[in-house]
Structure formats: structure tokens, C-alpha cells
PDB file of C-alpha atoms in Angstrom:
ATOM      1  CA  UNK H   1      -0.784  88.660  14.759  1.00 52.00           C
ATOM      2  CA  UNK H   2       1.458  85.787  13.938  1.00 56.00           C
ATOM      3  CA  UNK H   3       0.642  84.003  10.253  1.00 57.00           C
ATOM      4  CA  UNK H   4       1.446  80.675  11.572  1.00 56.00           C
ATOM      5  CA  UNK H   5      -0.112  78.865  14.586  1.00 59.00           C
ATOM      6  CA  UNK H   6       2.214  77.359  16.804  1.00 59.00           C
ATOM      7  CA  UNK H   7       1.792  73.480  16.714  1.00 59.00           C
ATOM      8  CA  UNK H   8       0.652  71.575  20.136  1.00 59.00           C
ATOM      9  CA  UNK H   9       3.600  69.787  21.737  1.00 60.00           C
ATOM     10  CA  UNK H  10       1.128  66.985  22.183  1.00 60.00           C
ATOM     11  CA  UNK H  11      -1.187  64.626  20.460  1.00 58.00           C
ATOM     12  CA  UNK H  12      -4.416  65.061  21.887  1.00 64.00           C
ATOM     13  CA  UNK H  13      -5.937  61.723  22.463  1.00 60.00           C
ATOM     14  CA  UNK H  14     -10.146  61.148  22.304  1.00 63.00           C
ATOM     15  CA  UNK H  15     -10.900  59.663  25.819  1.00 64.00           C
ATOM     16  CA  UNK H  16     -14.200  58.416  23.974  1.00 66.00           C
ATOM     17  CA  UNK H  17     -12.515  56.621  21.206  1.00 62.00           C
ATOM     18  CA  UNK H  18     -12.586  52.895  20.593  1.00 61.00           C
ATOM     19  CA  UNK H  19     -10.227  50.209  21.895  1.00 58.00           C
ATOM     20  CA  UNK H  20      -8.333  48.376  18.446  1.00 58.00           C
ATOM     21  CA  UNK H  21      -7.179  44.461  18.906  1.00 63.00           C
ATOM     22  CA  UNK H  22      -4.125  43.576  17.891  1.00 60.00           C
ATOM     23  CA  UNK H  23      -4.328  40.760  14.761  1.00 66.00           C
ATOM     24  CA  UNK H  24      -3.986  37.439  16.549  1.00 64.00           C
ATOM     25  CA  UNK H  25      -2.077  34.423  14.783  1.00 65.00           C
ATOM     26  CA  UNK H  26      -4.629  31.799  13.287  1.00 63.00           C
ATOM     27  CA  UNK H  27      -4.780  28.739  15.294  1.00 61.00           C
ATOM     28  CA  UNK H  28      -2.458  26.220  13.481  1.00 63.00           C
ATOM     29  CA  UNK H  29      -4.415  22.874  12.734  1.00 55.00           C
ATOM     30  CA  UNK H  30      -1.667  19.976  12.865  1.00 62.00           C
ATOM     31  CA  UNK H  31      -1.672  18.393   9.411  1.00 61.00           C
ATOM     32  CA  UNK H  32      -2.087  14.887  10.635  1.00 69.00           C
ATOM     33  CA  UNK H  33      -5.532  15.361  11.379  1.00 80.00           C
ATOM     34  CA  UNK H  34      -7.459  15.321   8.349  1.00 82.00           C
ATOM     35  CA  UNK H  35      -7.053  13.910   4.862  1.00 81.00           C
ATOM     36  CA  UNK H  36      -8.596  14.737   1.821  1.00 84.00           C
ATOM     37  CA  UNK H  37     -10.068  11.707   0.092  1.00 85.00           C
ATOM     38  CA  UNK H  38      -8.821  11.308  -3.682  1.00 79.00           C
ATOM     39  CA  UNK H  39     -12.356   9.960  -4.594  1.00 78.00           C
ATOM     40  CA  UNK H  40     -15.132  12.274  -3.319  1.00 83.00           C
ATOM     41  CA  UNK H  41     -12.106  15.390  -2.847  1.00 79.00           C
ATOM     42  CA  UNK H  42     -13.927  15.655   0.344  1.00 78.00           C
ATOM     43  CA  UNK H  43     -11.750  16.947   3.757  1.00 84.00           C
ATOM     44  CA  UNK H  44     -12.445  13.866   6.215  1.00 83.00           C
ATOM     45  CA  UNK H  45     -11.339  13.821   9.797  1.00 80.00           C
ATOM     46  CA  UNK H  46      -8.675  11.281  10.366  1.00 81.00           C
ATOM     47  CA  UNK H  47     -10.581   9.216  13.109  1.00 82.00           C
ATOM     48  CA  UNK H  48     -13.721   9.251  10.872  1.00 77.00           C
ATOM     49  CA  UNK H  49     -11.875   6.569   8.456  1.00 78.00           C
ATOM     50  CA  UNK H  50     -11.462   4.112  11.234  1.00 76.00           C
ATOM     51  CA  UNK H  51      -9.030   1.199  11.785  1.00 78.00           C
ATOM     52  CA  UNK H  52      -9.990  -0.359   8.203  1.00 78.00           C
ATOM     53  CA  UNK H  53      -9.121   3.724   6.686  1.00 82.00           C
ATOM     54  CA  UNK H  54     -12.386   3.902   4.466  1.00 80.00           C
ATOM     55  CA  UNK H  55     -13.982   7.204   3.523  1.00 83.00           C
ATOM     56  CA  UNK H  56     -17.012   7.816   5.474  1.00 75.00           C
ATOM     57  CA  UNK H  57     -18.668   9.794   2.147  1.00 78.00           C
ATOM     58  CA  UNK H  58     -17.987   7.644  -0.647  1.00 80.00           C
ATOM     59  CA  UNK H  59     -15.994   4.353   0.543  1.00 77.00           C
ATOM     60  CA  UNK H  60     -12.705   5.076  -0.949  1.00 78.00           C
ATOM     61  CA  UNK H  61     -10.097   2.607   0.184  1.00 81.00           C
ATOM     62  CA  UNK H  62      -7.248   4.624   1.418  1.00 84.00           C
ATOM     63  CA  UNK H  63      -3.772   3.118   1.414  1.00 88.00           C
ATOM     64  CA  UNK H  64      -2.967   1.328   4.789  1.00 95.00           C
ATOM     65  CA  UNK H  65       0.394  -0.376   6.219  1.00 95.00           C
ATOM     66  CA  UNK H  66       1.289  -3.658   6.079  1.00 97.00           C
ATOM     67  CA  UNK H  67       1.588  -3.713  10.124  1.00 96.00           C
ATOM     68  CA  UNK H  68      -2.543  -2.318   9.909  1.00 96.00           C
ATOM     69  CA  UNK H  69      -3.092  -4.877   7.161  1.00 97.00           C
ATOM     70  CA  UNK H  70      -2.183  -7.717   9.232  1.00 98.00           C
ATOM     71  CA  UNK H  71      -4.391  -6.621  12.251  1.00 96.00           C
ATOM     72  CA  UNK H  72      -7.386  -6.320   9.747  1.00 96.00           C
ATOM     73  CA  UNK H  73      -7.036  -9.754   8.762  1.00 97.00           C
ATOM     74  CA  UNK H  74      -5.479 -12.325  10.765  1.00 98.00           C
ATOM     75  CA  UNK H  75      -6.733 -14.156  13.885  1.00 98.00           C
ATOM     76  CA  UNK H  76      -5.127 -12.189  16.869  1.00 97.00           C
ATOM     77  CA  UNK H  77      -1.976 -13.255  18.496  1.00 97.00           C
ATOM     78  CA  UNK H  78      -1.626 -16.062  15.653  1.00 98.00           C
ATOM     79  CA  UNK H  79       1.288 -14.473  13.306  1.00 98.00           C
ATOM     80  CA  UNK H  80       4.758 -16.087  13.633  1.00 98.00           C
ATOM     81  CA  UNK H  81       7.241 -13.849  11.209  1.00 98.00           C
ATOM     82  CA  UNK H  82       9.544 -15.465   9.142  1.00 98.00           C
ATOM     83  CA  UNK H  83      12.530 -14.805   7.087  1.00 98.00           C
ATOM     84  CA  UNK H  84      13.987 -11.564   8.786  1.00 96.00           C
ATOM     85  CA  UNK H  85      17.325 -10.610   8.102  1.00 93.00           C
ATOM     86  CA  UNK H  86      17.996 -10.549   5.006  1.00 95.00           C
ATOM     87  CA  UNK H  87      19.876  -8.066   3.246  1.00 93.00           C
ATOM     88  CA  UNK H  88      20.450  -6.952  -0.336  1.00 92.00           C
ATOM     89  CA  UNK H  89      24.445  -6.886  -1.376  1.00 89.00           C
ATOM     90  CA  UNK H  90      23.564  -3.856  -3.612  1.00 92.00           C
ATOM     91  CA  UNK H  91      24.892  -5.112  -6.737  1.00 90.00           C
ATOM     92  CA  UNK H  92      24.823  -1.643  -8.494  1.00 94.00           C
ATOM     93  CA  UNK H  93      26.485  -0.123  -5.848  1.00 95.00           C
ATOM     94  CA  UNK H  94      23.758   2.625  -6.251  1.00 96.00           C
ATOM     95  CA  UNK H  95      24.752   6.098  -4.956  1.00 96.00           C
ATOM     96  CA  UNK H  96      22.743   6.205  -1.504  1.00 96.00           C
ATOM     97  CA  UNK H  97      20.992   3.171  -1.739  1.00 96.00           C
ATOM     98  CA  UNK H  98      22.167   1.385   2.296  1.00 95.00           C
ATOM     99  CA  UNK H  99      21.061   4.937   3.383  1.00 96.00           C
ATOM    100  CA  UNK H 100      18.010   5.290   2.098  1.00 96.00           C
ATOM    101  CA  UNK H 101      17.288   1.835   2.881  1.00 96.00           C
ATOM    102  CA  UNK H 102      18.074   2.526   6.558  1.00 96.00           C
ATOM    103  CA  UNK H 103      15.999   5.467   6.298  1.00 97.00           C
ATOM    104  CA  UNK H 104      12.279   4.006   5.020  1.00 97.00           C
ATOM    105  CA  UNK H 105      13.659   1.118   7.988  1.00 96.00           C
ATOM    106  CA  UNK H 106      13.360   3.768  10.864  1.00 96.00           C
ATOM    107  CA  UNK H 107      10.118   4.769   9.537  1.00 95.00           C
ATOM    108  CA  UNK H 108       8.243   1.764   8.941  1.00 95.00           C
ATOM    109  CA  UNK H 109      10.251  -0.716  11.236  1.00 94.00           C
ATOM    110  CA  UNK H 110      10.034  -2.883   8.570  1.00 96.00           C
ATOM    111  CA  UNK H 111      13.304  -4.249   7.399  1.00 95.00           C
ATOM    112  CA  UNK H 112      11.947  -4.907   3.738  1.00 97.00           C
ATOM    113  CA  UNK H 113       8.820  -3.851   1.389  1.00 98.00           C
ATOM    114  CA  UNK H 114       7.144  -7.679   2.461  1.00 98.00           C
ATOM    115  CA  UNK H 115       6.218  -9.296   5.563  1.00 98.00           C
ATOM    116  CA  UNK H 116       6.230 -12.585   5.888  1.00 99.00           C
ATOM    117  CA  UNK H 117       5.662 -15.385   8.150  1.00 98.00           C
ATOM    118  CA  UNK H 118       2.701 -18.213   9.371  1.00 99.00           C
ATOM    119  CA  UNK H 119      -0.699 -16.731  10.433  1.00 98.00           C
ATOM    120  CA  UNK H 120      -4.303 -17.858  10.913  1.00 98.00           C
ATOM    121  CA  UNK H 121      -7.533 -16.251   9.353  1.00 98.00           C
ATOM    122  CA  UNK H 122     -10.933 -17.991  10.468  1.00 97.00           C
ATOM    123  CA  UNK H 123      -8.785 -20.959  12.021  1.00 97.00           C
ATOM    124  CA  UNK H 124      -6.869 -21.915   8.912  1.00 97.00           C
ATOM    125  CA  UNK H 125      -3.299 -21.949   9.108  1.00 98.00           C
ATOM    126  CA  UNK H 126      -1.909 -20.388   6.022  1.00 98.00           C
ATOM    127  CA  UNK H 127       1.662 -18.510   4.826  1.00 99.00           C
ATOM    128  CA  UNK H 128       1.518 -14.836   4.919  1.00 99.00           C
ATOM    129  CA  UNK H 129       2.584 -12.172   2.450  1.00 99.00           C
ATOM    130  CA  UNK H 130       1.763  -8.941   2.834  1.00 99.00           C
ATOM    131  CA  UNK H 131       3.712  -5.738   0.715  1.00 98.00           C
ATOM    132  CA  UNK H 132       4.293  -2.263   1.730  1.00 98.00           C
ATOM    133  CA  UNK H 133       3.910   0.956  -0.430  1.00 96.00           C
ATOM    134  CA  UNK H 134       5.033   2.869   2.375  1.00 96.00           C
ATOM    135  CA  UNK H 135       8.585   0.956   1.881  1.00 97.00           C
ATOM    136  CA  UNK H 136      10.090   2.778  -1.213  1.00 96.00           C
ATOM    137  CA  UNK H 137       6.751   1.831  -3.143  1.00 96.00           C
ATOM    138  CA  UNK H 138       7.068  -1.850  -2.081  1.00 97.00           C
ATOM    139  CA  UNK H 139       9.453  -2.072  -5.166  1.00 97.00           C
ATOM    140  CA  UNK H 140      10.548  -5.632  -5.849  1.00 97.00           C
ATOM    141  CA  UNK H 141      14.180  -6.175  -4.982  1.00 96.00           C
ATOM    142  CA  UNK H 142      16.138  -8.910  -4.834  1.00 97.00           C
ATOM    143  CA  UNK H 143      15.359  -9.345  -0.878  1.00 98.00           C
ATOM    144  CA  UNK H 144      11.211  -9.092  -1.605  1.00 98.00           C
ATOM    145  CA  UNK H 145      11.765 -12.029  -3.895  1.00 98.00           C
ATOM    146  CA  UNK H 146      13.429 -14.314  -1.742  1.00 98.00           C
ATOM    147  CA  UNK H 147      11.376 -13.994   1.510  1.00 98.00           C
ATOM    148  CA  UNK H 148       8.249 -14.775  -1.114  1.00 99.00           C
ATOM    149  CA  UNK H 149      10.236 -17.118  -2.314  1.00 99.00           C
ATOM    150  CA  UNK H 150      11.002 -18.674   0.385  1.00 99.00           C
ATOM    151  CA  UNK H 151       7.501 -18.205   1.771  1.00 99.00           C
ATOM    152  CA  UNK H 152       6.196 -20.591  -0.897  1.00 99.00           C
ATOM    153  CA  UNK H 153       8.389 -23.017  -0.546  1.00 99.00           C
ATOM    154  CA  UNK H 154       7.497 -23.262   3.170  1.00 99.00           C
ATOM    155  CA  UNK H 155       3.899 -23.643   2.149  1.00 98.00           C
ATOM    156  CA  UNK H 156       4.838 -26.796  -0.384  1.00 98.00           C
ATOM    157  CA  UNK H 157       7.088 -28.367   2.488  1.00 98.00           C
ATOM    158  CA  UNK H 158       4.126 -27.759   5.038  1.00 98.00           C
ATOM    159  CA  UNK H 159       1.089 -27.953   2.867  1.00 98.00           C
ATOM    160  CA  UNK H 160      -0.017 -24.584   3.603  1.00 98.00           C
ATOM    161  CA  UNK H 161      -2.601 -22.552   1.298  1.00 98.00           C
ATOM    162  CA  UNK H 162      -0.637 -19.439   0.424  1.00 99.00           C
ATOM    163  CA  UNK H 163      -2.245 -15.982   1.281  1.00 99.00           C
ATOM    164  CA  UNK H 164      -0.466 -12.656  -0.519  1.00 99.00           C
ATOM    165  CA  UNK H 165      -1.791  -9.389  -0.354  1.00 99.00           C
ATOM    166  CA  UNK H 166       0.340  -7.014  -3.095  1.00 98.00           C
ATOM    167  CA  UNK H 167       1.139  -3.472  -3.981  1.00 97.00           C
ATOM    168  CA  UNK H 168       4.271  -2.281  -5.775  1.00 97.00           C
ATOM    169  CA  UNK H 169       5.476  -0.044  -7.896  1.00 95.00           C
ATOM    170  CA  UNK H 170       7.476  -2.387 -10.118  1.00 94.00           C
ATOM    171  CA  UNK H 171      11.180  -3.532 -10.118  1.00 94.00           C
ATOM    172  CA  UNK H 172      13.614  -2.003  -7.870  1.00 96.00           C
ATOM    173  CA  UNK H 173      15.591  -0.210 -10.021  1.00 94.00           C
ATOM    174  CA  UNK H 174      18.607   0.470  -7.848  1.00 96.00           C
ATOM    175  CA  UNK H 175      19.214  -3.398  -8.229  1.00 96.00           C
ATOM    176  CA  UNK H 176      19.217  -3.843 -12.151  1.00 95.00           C
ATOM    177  CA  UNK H 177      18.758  -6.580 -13.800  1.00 95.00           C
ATOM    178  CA  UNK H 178      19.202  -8.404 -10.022  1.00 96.00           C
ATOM    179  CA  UNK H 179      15.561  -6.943  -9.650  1.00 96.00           C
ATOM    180  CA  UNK H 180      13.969  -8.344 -12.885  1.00 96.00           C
ATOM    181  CA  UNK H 181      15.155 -11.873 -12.096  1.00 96.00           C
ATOM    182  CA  UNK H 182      12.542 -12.045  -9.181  1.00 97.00           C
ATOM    183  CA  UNK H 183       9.697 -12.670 -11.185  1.00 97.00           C
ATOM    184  CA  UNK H 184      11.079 -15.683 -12.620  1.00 97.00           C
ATOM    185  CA  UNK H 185      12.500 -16.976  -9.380  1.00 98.00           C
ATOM    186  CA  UNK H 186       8.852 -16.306  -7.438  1.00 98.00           C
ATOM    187  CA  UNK H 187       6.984 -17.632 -10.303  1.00 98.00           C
ATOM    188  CA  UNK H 188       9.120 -20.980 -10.395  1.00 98.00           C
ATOM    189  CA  UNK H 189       8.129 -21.059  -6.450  1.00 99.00           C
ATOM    190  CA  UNK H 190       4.657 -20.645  -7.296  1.00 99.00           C
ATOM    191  CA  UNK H 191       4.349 -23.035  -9.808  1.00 98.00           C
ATOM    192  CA  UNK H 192       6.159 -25.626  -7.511  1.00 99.00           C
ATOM    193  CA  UNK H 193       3.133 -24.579  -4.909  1.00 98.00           C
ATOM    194  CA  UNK H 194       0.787 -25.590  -7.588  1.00 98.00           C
ATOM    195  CA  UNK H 195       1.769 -28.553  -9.094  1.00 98.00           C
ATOM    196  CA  UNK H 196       1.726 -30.264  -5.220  1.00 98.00           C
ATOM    197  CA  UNK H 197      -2.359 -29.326  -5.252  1.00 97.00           C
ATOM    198  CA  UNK H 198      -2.252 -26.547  -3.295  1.00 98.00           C
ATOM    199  CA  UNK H 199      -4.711 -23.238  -2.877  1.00 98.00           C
ATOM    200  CA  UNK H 200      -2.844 -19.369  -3.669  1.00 99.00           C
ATOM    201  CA  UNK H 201      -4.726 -16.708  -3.019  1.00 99.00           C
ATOM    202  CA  UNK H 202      -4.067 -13.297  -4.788  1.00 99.00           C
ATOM    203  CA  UNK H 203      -5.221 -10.270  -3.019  1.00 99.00           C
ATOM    204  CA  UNK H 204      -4.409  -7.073  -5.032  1.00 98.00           C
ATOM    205  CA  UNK H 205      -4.016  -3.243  -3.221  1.00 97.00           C
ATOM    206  CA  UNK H 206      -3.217  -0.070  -4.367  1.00 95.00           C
ATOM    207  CA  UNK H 207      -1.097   0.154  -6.487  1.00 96.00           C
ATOM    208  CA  UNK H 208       0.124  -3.237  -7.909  1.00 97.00           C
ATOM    209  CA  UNK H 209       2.043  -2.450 -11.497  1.00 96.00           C
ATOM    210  CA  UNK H 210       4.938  -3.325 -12.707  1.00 95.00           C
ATOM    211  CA  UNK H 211       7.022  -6.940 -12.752  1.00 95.00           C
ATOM    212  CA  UNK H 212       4.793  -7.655  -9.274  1.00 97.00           C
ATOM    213  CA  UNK H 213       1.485  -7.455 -12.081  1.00 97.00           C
ATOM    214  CA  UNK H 214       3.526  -9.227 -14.801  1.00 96.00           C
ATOM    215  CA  UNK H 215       4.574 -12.023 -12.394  1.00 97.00           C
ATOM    216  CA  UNK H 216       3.076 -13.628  -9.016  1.00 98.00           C
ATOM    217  CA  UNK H 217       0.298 -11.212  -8.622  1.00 98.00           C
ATOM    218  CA  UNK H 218      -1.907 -12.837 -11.349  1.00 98.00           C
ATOM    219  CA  UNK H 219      -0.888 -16.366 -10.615  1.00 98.00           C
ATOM    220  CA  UNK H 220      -3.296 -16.520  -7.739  1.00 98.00           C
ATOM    221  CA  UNK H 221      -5.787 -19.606  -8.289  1.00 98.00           C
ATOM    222  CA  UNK H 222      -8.684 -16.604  -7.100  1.00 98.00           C
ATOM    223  CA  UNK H 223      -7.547 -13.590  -7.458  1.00 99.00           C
ATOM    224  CA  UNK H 224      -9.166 -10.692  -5.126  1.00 98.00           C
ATOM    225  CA  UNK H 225      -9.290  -7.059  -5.409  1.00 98.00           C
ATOM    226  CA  UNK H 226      -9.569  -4.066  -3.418  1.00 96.00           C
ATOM    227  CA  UNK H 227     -11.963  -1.453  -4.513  1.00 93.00           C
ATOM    228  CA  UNK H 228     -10.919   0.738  -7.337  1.00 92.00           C
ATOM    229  CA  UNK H 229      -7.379  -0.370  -6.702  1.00 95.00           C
ATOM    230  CA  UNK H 230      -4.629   0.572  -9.661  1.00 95.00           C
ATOM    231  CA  UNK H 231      -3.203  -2.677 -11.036  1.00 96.00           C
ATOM    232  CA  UNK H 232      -1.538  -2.619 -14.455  1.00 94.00           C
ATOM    233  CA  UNK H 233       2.227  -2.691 -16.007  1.00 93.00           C
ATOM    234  CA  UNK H 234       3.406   0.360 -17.728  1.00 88.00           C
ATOM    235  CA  UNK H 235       1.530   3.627 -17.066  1.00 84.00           C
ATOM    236  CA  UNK H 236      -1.249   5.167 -18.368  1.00 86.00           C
ATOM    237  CA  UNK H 237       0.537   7.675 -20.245  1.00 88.00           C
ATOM    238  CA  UNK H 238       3.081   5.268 -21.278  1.00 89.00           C
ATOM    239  CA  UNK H 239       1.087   2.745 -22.955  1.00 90.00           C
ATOM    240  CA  UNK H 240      -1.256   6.352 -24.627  1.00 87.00           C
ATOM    241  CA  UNK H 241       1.654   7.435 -26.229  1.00 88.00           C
ATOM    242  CA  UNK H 242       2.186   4.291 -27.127  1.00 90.00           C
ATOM    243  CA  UNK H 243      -0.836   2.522 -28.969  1.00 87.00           C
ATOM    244  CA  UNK H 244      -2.322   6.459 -29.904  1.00 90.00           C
ATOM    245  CA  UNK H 245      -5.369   6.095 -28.110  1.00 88.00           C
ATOM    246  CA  UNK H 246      -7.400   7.645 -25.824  1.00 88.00           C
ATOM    247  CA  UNK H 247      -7.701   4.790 -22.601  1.00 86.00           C
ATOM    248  CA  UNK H 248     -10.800   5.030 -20.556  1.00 86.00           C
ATOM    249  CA  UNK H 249     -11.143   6.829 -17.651  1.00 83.00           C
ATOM    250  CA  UNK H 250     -11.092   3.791 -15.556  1.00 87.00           C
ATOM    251  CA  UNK H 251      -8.361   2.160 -17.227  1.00 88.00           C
ATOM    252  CA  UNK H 252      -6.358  -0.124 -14.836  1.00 92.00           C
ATOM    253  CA  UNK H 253      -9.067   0.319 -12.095  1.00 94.00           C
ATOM    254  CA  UNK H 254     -10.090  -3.052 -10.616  1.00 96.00           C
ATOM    255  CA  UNK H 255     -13.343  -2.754 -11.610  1.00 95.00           C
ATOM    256  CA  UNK H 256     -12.617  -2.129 -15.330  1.00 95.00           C
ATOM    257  CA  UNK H 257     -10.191  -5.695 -14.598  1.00 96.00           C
ATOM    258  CA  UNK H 258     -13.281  -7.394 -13.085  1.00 97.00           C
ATOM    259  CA  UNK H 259     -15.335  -6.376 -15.862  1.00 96.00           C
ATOM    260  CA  UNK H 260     -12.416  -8.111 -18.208  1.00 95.00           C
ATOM    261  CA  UNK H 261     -11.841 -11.436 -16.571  1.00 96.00           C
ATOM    262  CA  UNK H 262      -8.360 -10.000 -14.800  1.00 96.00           C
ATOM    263  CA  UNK H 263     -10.172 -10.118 -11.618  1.00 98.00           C
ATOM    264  CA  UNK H 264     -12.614 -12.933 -10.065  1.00 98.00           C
ATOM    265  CA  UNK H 265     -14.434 -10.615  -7.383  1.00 98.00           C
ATOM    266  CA  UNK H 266     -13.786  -7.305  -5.497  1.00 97.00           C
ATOM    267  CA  UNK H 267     -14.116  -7.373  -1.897  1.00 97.00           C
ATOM    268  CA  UNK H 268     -14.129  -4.310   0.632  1.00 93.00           C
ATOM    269  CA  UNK H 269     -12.118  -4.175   2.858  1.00 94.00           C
ATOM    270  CA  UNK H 270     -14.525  -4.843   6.120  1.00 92.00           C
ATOM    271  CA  UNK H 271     -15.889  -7.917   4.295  1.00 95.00           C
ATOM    272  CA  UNK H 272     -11.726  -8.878   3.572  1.00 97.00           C
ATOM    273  CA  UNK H 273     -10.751 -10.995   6.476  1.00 97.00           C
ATOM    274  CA  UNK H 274     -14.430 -13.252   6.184  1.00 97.00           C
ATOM    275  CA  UNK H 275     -13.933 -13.686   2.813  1.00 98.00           C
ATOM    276  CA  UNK H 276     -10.870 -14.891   2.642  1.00 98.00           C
ATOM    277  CA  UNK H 277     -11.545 -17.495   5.969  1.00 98.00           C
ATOM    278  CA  UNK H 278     -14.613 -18.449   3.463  1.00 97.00           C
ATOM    279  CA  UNK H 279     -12.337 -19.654   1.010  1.00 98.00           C
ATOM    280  CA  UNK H 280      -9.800 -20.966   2.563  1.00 97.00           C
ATOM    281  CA  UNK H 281     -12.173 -23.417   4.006  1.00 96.00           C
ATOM    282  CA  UNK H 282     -13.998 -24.351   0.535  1.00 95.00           C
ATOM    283  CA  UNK H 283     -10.665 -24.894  -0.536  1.00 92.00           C
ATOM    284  CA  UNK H 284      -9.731 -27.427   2.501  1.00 78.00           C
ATOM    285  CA  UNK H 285      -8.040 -25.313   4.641  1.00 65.00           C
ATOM    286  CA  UNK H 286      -6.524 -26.935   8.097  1.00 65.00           C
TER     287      UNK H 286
END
């Protein structure tokens, strides 16, 4: 007798045994298709915010184009746009500046962080301004301050109430100094505005900070909000480390601005285009 079987050649398979699926790959969910809203945290369903881009839980204003801003608010078919063209020299020559310039173009098809031009709202002919976070932050360069400037001086030559909705993230810095010298230069345009009697109205978006807050955005005879839109100068860390104090936790909201005379009323955003038509036409709109 041998002390070792010998081994089958073959496996021997159970003909009862149980069939085993292969893994299959997850299905993919394109990342276009829902956003998670930075006030409630919730995961909403891109369609579910609508053309105005609210939160369906909590009414959080998300951040929309100018292109969708100007289809919220003026009358249709009435916006004539102005003051295209325009190009910054780059003073600085700033490494990659044209480039990335030509870059946030192609993706916006905006050729600056404003747009510009004549519109209507309710029937009232007034000059447009509306700015762009999508367009490096709707940073204030030397080409955003002379279409606005320009824009106001339109609105003095043609009596026009002046309409301006903002957002920026400050100076452009690629520009220097160049950049600072817009608030000076719009503020002299606004002032011109004023002193012939006529209305400016402020509207302000998140995020308006910076020389845009330190300048033409509070110079509005009414200034409007957005809800809980950021609007402030330095940072909130900035100005902690600064002063050595705890800020609160709305700090630089538009409600805490409201509550401190920096702001005349908040508006949402469905109630945005009546309001404004409301006051143009207390304030003699044509």
C-alpha cells in the first residue's frame, strides 16, 4: 500500500454550487448635477434652484453670472451693451496676466469683470452695471473702472438713474497702483452723477470687499442687499488679528450691515427686479 495518495489531475467542480457576479463599476453621477448649499450643507439637485439659483431648503442665494443676472432683472430684449473693447496695457507686465485674461474670456464670454450698457426694468430706462465673480473675482482693474466710469458719465449726459449691481474681490493686483486709482476716478464720476440731481442705485452681491466696498459700492443714494451677502474691506481674519477680538459670527453679513445703518433694506432675489422698477419710479424714472 502506497503512503501517499496520488492527487486528481482535476479540480472537481460542484454542479450544485452557486453562480458569483463579478463587482460592477458604480454608476458615475456627473458632478454638474447637484450642489451642496453652503447654508443648510444640504445636497440640492441643480434644477431644484431654478433660474433665480435659490436653495429650495433654506433660501440661500447662490452666486449667479452676470449674463443670468441681467435676465433676472431687466425688461426682455431692452439691453443695448456699451463700452466693449477695451483693453488693459498691463502696466506691471505681470507674468501671465494677457493669458489668463484670455482664459476667464473663453469661459465667461465676457471680455471684462463688468457689463455695461442701457437697459429697462419696469419701463424705466436706466444705465446698467452689473460685475462678475466668475471673472477673476470681478477684481477691479483699470478696464472695470473706466467702462463704470464711463457708464456714469453717460447717465449725467443722458439723465439716466444709474443701476449697479457689485461683487468683487478688491483691487486687481496684477495692475498695481493702476488698480487703486479706480476708486477715485469712479467716485469723481459718481459724484458728478449726483451733483446734476440724479438717482444711483447700489445693489450689493456676494462678495463685495475690497476698494469696490471702500469706493462706489456705498455711494449708492439706496443701497440694496442680497441676502446674507459678504460685503466688507479687509478679511475677517485680517482685521481679528488686527484689533484682538473675537468678531461675530455674522460679521460682514448683510444683515449684521442692515442692522448697522450700512444697508437700507435686503431684498431676495425673486422680489429684485420689482423692487428696483418700484424705485426707480418714486424716484422719477422715464
Amino acid at each position: 500500500m502506497a503512503l501517499f495518495s496520488k492527487k486528481d489531475k482535476y479540480i472537481r467542480i460542484n454542479p450544485n454550487r452557486s453562480a458569483i457576479e463579478a463587482p460592477q463599476p458604480k454608476p458615475e453621477v456627473p458632478d454638474e448635477l447637484f450642489s451642496q448649499c453652503p447654508g443648510c450643507k444640504h445636497t440640492i439637485y441643480q434644477k431644484d434652484l431654478g433660474s433665480e439659483r435659490l436653495c429650495p431648503k433654506c433660501g440661500y442665494t447662490f452666486r449667479i453670472s452676470a449674463v443670468e443676472r441681467l435676465q433676472l432683472t431687466i425688461d426682455p430684449g431692452s439691453f443695448i451693451e456699451l463700452f466693449t473693447g477695451i483693453e488693459t496695457k498691463d502696466p506691471l507686465k505681470f507674468p501671465n496676466y494677457k493669458k489668463k485674461l484670455a482664459t476667464v474670456r473663453e469661459l465667461t464670454g465676457l471680455d471684462e469683470a463688468v457689463l455695461t450698457g442701457t437697459a429697462k426694468i419696469g419701463g424705466h430706462k436706466v444705465a446698467l452695471g452689473i460685475m462678475d465673480s466668475n471673472f477673476i473675482m470681478a477684481s477691479m482693474g483699470s478696464v472695470v473702472g473706466e467702462k463704470i466710469t464711463r457708464l456714469f458719465e453717460l447717465a449725467t449726459e443722458e439723465k439716466l438713474p444709474v443701476v449697479l449691481f457689485t461683487a468683487s474681490g478688491g483691487a486687481r493686483m496684477q495692475e498695481g497702483i493702476v488698480s487703486l486709482m479706480q476708486m477715485a476716478k469712479i467716485s469723481a464720476a459718481v459724484q458728478r452723477h449726483s451733483k446734476a440731481g440724479l438717482f444711483y442705485l447700489t445693489v450689493l452681491t456676494d462678495p463685495t470687499t475690497g476698494g469696490v466696498t471702500a469706493s462706489f459700492a456705498m455711494e449708492g443714494d439706496i443701497i440694496i442687499a442680497e441676502s446674507q451677502a459678504l460685503v466688507g474691506f479687509a478679511g475677517r481674519r485680517v482685521i481679528e488679528s488686527t484689533v484682538r477680538e473675537q468678531l461675530p459670527d455674522n460679521f460682514q453679513k448683510a444683515e449684521f450691515l442692515q442692522e448697522h445703518g450700512f444697508v437700507d433694506v435686503i431684498v431676495q432675489r425673486s422680489d429684485m427686479r420689482s423692487t428696483i422698477a418700484d424705485l426707480l419710479a418714486f424716484h422719477g424714472g422715464k
